[in-house]
Each structure stands twice: as C-alpha cells, then as structure tokens.
CSV table of C-alpha atoms and ligand atoms in Angstrom, one decimal:
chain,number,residue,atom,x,y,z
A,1,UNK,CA,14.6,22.8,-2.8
A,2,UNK,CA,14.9,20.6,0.3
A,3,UNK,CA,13.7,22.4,3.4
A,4,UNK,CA,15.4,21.2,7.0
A,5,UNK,CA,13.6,21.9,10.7
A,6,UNK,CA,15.9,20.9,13.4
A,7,UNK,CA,14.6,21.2,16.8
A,8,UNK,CA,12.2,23.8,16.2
A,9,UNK,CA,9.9,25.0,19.2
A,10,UNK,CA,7.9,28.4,19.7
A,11,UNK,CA,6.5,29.2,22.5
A,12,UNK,CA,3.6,31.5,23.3
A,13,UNK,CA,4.1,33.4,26.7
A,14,UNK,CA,1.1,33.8,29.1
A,15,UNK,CA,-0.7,37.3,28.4
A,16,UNK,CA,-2.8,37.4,30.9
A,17,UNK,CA,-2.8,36.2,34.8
A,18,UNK,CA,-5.3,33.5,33.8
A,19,UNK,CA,-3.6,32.6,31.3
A,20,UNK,CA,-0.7,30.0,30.7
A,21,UNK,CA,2.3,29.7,28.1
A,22,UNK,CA,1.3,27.6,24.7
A,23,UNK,CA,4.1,25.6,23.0
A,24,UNK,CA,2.6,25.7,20.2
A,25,UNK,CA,5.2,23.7,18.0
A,26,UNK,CA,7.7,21.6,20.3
A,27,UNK,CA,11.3,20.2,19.4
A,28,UNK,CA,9.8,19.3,15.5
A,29,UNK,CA,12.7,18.3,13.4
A,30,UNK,CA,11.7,17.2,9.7
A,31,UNK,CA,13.5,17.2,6.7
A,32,UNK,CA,11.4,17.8,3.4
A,33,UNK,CA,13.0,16.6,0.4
A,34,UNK,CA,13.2,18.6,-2.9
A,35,UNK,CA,10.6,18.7,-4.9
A,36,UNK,CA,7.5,16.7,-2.3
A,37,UNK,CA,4.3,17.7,-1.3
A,38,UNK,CA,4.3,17.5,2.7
A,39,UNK,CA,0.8,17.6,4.3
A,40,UNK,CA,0.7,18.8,8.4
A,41,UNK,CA,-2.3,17.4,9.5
A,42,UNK,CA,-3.8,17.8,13.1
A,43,UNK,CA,-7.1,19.1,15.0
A,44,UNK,CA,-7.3,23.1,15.1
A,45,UNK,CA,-4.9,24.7,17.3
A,46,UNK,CA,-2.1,21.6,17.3
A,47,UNK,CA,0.6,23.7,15.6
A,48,UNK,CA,-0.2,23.7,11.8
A,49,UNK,CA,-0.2,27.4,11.3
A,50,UNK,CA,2.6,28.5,13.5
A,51,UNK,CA,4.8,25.7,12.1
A,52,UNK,CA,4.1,27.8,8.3
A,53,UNK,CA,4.5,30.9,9.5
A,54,UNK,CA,7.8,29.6,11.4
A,55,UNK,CA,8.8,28.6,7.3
A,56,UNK,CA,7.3,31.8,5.8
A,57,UNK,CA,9.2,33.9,8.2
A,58,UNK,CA,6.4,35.8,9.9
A,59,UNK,CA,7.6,34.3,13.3
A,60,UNK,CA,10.8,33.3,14.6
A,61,UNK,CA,11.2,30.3,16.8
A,62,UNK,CA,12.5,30.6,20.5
A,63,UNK,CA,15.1,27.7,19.3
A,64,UNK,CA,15.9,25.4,16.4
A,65,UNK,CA,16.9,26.4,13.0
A,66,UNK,CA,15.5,25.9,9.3
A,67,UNK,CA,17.0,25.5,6.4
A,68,UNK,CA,16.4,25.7,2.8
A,69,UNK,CA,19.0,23.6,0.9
A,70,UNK,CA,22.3,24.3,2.8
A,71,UNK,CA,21.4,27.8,3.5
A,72,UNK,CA,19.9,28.8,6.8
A,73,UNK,CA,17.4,31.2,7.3
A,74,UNK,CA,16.1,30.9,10.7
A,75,UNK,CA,16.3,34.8,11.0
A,76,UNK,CA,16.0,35.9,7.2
A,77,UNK,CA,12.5,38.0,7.2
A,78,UNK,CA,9.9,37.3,4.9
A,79,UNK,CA,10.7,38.9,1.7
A,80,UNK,CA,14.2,37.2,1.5
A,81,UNK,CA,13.4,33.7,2.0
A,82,UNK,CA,11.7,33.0,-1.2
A,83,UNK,CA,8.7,31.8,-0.5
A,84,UNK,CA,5.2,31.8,-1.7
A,85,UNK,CA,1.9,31.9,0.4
A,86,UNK,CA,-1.8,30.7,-0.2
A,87,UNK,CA,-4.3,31.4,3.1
A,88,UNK,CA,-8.1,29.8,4.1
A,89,UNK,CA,-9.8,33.3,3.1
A,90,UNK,CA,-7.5,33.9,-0.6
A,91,UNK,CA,-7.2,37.7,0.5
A,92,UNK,CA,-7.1,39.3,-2.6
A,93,UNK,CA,-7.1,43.1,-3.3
A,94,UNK,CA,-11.0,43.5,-4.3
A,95,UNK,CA,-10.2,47.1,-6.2
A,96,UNK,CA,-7.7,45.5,-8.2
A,97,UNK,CA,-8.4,42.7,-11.7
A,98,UNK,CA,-7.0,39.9,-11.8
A,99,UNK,CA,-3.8,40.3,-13.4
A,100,UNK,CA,-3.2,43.5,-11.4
A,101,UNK,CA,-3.6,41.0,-8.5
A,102,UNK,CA,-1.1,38.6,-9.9
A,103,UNK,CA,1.4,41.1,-10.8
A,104,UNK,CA,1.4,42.9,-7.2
A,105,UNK,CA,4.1,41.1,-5.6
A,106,UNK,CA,6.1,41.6,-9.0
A,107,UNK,CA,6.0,45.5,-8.9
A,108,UNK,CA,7.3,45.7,-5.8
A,109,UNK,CA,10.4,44.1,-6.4
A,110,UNK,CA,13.5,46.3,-6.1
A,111,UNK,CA,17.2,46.6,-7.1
A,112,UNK,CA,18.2,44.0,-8.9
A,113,UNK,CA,15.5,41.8,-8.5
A,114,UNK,CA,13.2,44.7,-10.8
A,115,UNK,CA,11.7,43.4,-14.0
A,116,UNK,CA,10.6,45.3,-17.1
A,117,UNK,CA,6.5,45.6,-17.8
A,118,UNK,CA,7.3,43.2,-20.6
A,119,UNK,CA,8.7,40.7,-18.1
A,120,UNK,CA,6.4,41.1,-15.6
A,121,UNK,CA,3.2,40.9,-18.0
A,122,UNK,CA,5.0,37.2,-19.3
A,123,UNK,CA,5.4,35.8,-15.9
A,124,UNK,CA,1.8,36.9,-14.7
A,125,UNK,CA,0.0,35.6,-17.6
A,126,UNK,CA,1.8,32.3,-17.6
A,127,UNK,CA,1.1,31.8,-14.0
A,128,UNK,CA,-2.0,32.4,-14.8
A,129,UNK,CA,-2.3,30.0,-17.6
A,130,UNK,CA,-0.7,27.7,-14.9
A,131,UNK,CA,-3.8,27.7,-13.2
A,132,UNK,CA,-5.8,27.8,-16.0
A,133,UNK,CA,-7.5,30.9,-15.3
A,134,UNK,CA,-5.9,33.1,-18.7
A,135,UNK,CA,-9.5,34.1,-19.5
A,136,UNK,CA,-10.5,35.7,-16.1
A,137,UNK,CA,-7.9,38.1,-16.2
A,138,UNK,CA,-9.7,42.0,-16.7
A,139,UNK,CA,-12.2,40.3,-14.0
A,140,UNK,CA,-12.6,41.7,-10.7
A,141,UNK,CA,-12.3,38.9,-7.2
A,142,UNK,CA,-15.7,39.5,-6.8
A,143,UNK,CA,-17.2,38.3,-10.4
A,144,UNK,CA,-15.1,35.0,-9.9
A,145,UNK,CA,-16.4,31.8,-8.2
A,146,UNK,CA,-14.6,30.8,-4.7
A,147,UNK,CA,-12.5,28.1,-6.7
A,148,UNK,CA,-11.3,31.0,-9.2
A,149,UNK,CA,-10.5,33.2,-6.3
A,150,UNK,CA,-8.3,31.1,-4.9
A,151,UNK,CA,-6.8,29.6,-8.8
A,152,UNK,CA,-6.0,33.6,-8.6
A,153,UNK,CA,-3.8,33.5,-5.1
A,154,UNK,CA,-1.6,30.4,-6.1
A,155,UNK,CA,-0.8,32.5,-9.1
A,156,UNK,CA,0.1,35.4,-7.0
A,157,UNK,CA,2.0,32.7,-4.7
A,158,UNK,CA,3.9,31.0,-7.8
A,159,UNK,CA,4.5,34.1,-10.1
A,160,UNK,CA,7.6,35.2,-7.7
A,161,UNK,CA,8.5,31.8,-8.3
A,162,UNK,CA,9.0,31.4,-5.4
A,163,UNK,CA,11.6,28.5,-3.5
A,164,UNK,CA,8.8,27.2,-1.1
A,165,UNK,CA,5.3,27.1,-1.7
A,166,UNK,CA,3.1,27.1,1.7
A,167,UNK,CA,-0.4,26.4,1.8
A,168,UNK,CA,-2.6,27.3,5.0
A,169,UNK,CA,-6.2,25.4,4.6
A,170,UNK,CA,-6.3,26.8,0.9
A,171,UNK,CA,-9.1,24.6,0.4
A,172,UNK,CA,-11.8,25.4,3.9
A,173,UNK,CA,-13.6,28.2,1.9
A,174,UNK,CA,-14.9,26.1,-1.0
A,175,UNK,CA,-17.9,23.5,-1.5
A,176,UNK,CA,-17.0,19.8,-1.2
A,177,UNK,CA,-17.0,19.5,-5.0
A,178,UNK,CA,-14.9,22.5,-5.7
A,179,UNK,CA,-12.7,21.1,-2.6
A,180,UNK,CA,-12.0,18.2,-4.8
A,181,UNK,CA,-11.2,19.5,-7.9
A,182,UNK,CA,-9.3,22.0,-6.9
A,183,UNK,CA,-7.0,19.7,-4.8
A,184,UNK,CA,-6.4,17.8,-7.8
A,185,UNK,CA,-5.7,20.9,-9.1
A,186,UNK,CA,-3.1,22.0,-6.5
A,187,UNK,CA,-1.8,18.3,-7.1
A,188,UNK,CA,-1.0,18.7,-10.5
A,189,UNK,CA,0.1,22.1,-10.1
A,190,UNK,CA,2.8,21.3,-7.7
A,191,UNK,CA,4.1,18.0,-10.1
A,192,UNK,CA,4.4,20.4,-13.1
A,193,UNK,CA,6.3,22.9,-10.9
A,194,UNK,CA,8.3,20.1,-8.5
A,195,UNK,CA,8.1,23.0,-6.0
A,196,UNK,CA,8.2,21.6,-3.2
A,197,UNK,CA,5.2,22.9,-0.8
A,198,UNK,CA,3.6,22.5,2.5
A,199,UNK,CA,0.4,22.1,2.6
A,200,UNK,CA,-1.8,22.6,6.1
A,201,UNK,CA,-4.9,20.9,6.7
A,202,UNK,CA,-6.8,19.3,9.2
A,203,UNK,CA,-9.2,17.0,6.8
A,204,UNK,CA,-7.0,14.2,6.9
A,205,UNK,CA,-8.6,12.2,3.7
A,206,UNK,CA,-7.2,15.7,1.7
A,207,UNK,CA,-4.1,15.0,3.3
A,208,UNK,CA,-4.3,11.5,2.5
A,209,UNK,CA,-5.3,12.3,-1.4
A,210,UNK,CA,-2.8,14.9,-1.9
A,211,UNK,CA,1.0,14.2,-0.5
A,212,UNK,CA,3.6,12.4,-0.6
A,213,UNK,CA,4.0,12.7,3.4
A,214,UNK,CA,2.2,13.7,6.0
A,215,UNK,CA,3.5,15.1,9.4
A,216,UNK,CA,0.4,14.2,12.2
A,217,UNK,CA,0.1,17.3,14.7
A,218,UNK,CA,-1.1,17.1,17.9
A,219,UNK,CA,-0.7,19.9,20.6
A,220,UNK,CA,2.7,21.2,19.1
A,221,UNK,CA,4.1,17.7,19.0
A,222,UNK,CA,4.7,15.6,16.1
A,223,UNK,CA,2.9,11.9,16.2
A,224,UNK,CA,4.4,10.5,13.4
A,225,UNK,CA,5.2,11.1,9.9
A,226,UNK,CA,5.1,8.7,7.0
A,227,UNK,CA,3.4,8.5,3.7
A,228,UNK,CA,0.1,8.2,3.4
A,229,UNK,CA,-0.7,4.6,3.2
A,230,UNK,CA,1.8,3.8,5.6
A,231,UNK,CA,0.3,6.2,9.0
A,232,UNK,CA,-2.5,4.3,7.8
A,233,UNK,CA,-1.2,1.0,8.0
A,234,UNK,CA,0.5,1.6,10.6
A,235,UNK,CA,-0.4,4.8,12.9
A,236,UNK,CA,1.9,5.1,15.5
A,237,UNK,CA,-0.5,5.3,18.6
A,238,UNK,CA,-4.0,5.7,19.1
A,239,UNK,CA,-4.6,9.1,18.1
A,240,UNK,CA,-3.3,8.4,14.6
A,241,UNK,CA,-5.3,5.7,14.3
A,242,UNK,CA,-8.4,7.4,15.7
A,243,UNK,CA,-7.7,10.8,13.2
A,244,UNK,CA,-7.2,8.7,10.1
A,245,UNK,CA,-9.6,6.7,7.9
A,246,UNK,CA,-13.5,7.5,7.6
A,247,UNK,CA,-15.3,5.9,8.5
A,248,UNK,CA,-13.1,5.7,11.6
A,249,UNK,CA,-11.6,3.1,13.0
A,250,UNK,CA,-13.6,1.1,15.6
A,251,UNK,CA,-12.6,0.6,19.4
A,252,UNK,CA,-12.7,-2.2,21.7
A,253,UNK,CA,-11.5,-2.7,25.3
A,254,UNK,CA,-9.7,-6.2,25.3
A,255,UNK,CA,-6.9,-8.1,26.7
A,256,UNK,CA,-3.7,-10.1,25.6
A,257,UNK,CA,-3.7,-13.4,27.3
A,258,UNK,CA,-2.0,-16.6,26.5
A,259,UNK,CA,-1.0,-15.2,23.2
A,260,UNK,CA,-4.2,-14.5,22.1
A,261,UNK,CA,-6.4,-11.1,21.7
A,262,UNK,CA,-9.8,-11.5,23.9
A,263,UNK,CA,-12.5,-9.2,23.0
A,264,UNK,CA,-14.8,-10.4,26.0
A,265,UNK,CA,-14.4,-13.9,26.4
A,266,UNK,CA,-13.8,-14.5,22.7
A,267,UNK,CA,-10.3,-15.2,21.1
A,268,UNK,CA,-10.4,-13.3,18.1
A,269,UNK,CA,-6.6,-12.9,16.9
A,270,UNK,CA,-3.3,-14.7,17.2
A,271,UNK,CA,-0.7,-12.3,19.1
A,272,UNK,CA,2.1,-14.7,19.8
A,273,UNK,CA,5.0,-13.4,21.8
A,274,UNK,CA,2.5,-10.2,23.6
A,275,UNK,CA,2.7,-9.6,27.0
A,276,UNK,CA,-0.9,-10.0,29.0
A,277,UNK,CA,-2.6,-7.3,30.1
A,278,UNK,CA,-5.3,-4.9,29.2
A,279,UNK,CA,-5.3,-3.1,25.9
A,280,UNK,CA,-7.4,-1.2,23.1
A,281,UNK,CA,-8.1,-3.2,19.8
A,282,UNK,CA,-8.6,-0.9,17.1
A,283,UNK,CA,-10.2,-2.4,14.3
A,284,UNK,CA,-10.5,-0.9,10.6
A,285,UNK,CA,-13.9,-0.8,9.2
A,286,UNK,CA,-12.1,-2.9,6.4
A,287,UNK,CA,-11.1,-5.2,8.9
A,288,UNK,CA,-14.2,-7.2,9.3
A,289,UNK,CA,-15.1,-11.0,7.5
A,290,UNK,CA,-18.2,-11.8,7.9
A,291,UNK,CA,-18.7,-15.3,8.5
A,292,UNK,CA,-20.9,-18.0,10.4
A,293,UNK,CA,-18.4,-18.7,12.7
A,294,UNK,CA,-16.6,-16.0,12.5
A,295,UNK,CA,-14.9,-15.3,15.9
A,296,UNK,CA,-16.2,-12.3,16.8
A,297,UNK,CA,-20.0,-12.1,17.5
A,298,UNK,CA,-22.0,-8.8,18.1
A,299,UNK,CA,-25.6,-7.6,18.0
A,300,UNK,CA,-26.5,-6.4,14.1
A,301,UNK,CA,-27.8,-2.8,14.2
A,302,UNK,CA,-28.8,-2.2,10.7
A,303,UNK,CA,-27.6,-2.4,7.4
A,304,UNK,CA,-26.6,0.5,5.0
A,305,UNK,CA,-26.6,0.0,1.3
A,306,UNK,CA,-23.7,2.3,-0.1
A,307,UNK,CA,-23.4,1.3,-3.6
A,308,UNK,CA,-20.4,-1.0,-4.1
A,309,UNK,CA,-20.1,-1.4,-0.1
A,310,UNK,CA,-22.1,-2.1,2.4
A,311,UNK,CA,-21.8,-1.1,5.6
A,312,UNK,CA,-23.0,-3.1,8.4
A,313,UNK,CA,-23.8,-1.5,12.0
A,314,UNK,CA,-23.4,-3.1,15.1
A,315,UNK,CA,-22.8,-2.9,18.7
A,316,UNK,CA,-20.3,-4.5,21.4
A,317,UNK,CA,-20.4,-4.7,25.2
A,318,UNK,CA,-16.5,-4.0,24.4
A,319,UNK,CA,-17.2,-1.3,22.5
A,320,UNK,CA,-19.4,1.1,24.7
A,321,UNK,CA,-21.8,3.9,23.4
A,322,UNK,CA,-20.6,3.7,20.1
A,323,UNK,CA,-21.7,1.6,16.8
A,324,UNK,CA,-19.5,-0.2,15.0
A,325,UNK,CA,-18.6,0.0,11.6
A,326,UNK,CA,-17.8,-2.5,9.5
A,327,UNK,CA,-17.4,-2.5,5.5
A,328,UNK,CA,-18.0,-5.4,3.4
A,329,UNK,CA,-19.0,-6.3,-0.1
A,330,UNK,CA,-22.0,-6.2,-1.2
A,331,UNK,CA,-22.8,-9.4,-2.5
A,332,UNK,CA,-22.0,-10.7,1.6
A,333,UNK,CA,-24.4,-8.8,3.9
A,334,UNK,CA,-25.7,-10.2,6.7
A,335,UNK,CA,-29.4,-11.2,6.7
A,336,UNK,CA,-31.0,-7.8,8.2
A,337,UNK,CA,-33.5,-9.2,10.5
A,338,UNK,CA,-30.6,-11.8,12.5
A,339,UNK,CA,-30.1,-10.1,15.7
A,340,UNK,CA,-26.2,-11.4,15.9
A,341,UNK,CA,-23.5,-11.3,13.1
A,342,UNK,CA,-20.0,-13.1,13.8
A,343,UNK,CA,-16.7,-11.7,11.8
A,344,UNK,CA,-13.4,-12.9,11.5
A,345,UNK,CA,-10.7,-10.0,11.7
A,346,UNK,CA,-8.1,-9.5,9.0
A,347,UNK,CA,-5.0,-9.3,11.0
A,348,UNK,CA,-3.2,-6.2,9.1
A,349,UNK,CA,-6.6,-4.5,10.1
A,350,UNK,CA,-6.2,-5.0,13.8
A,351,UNK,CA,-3.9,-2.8,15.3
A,352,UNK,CA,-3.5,-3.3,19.5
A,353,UNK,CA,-2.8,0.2,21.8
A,354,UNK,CA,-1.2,0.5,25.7
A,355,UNK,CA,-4.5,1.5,27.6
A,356,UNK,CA,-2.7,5.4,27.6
A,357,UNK,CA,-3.5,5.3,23.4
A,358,UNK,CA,0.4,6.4,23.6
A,359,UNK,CA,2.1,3.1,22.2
A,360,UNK,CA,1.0,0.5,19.0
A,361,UNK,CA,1.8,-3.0,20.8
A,362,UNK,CA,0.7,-4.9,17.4
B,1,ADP,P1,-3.5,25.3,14.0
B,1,ADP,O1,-3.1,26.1,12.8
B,1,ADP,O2,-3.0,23.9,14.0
B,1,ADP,O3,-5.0,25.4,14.2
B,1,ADP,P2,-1.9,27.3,15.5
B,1,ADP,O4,-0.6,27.0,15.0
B,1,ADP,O5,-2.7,28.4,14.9
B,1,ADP,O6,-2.8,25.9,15.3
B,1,ADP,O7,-1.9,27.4,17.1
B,1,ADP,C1,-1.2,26.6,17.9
B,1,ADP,C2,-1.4,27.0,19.4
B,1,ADP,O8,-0.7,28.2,19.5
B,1,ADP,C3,-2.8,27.3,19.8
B,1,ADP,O9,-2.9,26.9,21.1
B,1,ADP,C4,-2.9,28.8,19.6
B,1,ADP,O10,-3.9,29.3,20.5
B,1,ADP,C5,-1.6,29.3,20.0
B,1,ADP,N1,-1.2,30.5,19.2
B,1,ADP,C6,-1.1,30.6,17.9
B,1,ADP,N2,-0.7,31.9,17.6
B,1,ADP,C7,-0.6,32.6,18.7
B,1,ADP,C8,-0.3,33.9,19.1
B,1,ADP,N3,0.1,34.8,18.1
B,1,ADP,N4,-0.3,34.3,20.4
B,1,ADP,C9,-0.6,33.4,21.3
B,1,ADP,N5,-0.9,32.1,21.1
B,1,ADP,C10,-1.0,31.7,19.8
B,2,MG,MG1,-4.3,27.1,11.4
C-alpha cells in the first residue's frame, strides 16, 4: 500500500519558561510507493521518531495530511489504521511465551474483525515461521537471545497483517553481528511480504544496506531523498555528504577560479562554467589516485593495511585538524617513509559546497 505525507509538520510547544517550541518534523511531503522499504535517516532528535508515530497514529500533526492508498487517515487512531510496529527495546510481555506474545494483538480483536483459536493459532505460528523462530515458541522473552527477541516482535508486528509496517531503531539493542544478520533478515522479510515499511535509523550504512529510499532528516527538515547510491553520488548539500559514507568524506577549504578548483595554490579539477569564489571540496575517500604527479600534494601520515584496501593517512593545510582519508588498492601504496604523497582526484568523487554547506555547486 502506497503511503502519502503532504505538508506534514508537528510542532512541540514550549513547556517550560526556559524552554522554546520544537518543530520537530516541518512541511515533509513524501510519497512511498507500494510495496518499498523507505529508510529516515538523521542524527538523534532530527524528527525520525515523531515522523512514525505521526504514521502509526500515536500523534496527530498540527497540519498536513497522510494517506494510505486513497484513503486518509490523518485523524484515524491507532487501532484503525492498520499498521504494525517494531521499537529499539522489542517490549515484549516477559510473563507471557512466545506464541502467547504473538497472538496478543490477535485476541484482542473485536466484532467482526474476531478470529476463531483455530485461526488465530495458524496466523501466529506462520508468522512465526516467517521469522524463522517456529521452534522457540513455549519459550519465555527472557530464555531467547536479543536477535530472537526482536524475530519475536516483527511477528507480533506482521501477524495483524498489518497495511504498514514501521520500524523504530529495531536494530540499536543488538551486537554488530547480530545487527547484520538480522537486517538482512528484516530485508528479506519485507520482499517476501512486499509490505511496504518504514524503517528509522540513524546508522546511515544500515540505511544504505537495507532500502530502496532513504529520506535524510535533519532538525525536522527533510535534506533530500533518493536511493541509496544516488544521496551518495550526489548528496544534496554538505550535511548529506558529511552523514553518508565511512569512512567519511574528507574536507578542504578551496576556491573556484578561472575554471578551475584550487586547493591552496594547486589546480586540482576542471570546473568549467563555475563562478569564483570560495568553496568547500569534499572529497570521497574513493576519490583519491595516487600518482607521482598527481595534482594534489599532502604530507603522508601513515599507512593502514586493511586487507583488500589500503588506506592512506594524510594531512592538508586546507584541511585543518583533521586527517585525511584516502582508499586505494593495495597493490599502489605509497612508500611509508616519503613524507609527501601527490593524488589525482576522480571527478565523480569531488563534489564542491557554498561556504554555508547549504548548496552542491558541482
Ligand atoms: P529522533 O527520533 O530523530 O531522535 P524525535 O522525533 O524523537 O527525534 O524528536 C524530534 C524533536 O522533537 C526533538 O527535538 C525532541 O526533543 C522533540 N520531541 C519529541 N517528542 C516530544 C514530546 N513528546 N514533547 C516535546 N518534545 C518532543
Ligand atoms: Mg527516535
């Protein structure tokens, strides 16, 4: 089902003398189309959460509507819009197994909706199966592993099968190796179900690995939203660039003059057509070509030995207090004990800011 925001702000007023009003999602519009997994990614406290709970129903927003499909339900509450939800913290019911967890939000269904213990046994089981955690089910939340626990709540989320799937950090609790397989997991899960689901996150190589698009937050604005490979490619302004990619994306103070990109007094790119002035080069770890006579020279810092890559570290008057990263193969690293390595920049790899960080000249 496609899901439609059109204008949508929430405000949060002032509670206290000292304190002032948060907007803490701002004129977002957004369509989602049926069936896509659509990652909000931004630093804590950008918007992420409200925007869900905006979705889920829990809040209303001051103005805007939402729609899924053709139907509104900007003022529906929760329990008739349909859709399921998967938190950070799992918050399962400790007393209860399992399948008694996963069949909670079917026994409280009413009227029409009810379902025979037959029916409601079926559905629990295969969501359960969905997640592939049919064995577990006479265990209690606290004999499963943090991965299992939350395997457990997207079953809970999906067994109402729900219209809307929304997913707030459902991966923070768990180790980096259980992070990864259960994203995969959540991955699969949502192509076998085409449900389409809003996932919330503010690792941004999870919301890389995971969507189809991703909507960047920041401060209850939207950035820009694209799919994955294209914010990288091309982030809108400087705080795209800077939140996107890891290592991240390296920083130089230059100018545009006579068509060309200075980085101190070296030409190091082509920008025909650019206005002169002052601007920030942001440069992609990936971006770098070591070579002799490459045009870019800076003082070598150490080299890091990263299996297939290698990483070279280095330092720029341009680029002050911070090292520069820069990713090559491994069968070109620079002699360790040179003081100086010179690199041509790959031109995609470049990308050339306003000195606000606001606007991508190039
Ligand atoms: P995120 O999930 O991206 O970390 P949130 O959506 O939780 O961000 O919060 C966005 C902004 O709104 C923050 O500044 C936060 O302090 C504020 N906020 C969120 N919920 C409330 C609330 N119930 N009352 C007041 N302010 C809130
Ligand atoms: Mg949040």
């Amino acid at each position: 089902m496609k899901v439609v925001l059109r204008n949508v702000t929430k405000k949060f007023p002032a509670r206290g003398k000292k304190d002032r009003e948060v907007t803490a999602v701002s004129d977002f519009s957004f369509e989602i189309p049926d069936g896509q997994l659509v990652a909000l990614l931004g630093p804590s406290g950008c918007g992420k959460s409200t925007t869900l709970n905006l979705l889920c129903g829990l809040q209303r927003p001051d103005s805007g509507q939402i729609f899924f499909g053709e139907e509104e339900v900007t003022q529906l509450p929760p329990e008739k819009r349909g859709v399921g939800m998967v938190f950070q913290n799992y918050a399962l019911y400790p007393h209860l197994t399992v399948l008694q967890n996963i069949l909670f939000p079917l026994q409280n269904l009413k009227g029409a909706e009810k379902l025979s213990k037959a029916e409601m046994n079926r559905r629990a089981r295969e969501a359960a199966e969905l997640v592939q955690i049919g064995e577990l089910l006479d265990r209690k939340p606290a004999e499963l592993s943090g991965g299992q626990q939350q395997r457990v709540a997207i079953a809970r989320a999906l067994v109402k099968m729900p219209r809307i799937l929304l997913m707030d950090e459902p991966l923070s609790n768990l180790d980096a190796r259980l992070r990864l397989q259960t994203r995969e997991e959540i991955r699969r899960i949502q192509k076998e179900t085409g449900i389409t689901t809003v996932f919330v996150t503010h690792d941004q190589e999870e919301a890389m690995s995971i969507s189809d698009r991703i909507v960047v937050m920041r401060e209850g604005l939207v950035q820009q939203i694209g799919r994955p490979q294209e914010v990288y490619d091309q982030p809108a302004n400087l705080f795209v660039a800077k939140f996107l990619g890891s290592p991240p994306i390296n920083l130089f103070e230059g100018r545009v003059s006579g068509g060309r990109v200075f980085i101190g007094e070296e030409a190091v790119l082509a920008a025909p057509g650019l206005a002169g002035g002052e601007v920030t080069v942001g440069v992609r770890p990936e971006g770098f070509l070591l070579k002799a006579d490459g045009a870019l020279g800076c003082r070598l810092r150490g080299v890091e030995v990263l299996g297939r890559d290698v990483s070279v570290l280095a330092a720029h008057e341009a680029c002050p207090g911070a090292v520069i990263r820069a990713i090559v193969n491994a069968q070109e690293r620079p002699d360790p004990a040179a003081d100086t390595v010179r690199f041509d920049l790959k031109p995609g790899k470049v990308f050339l800011f306003d000195k606000t960080g606001d606007q991508r000249l190039l």
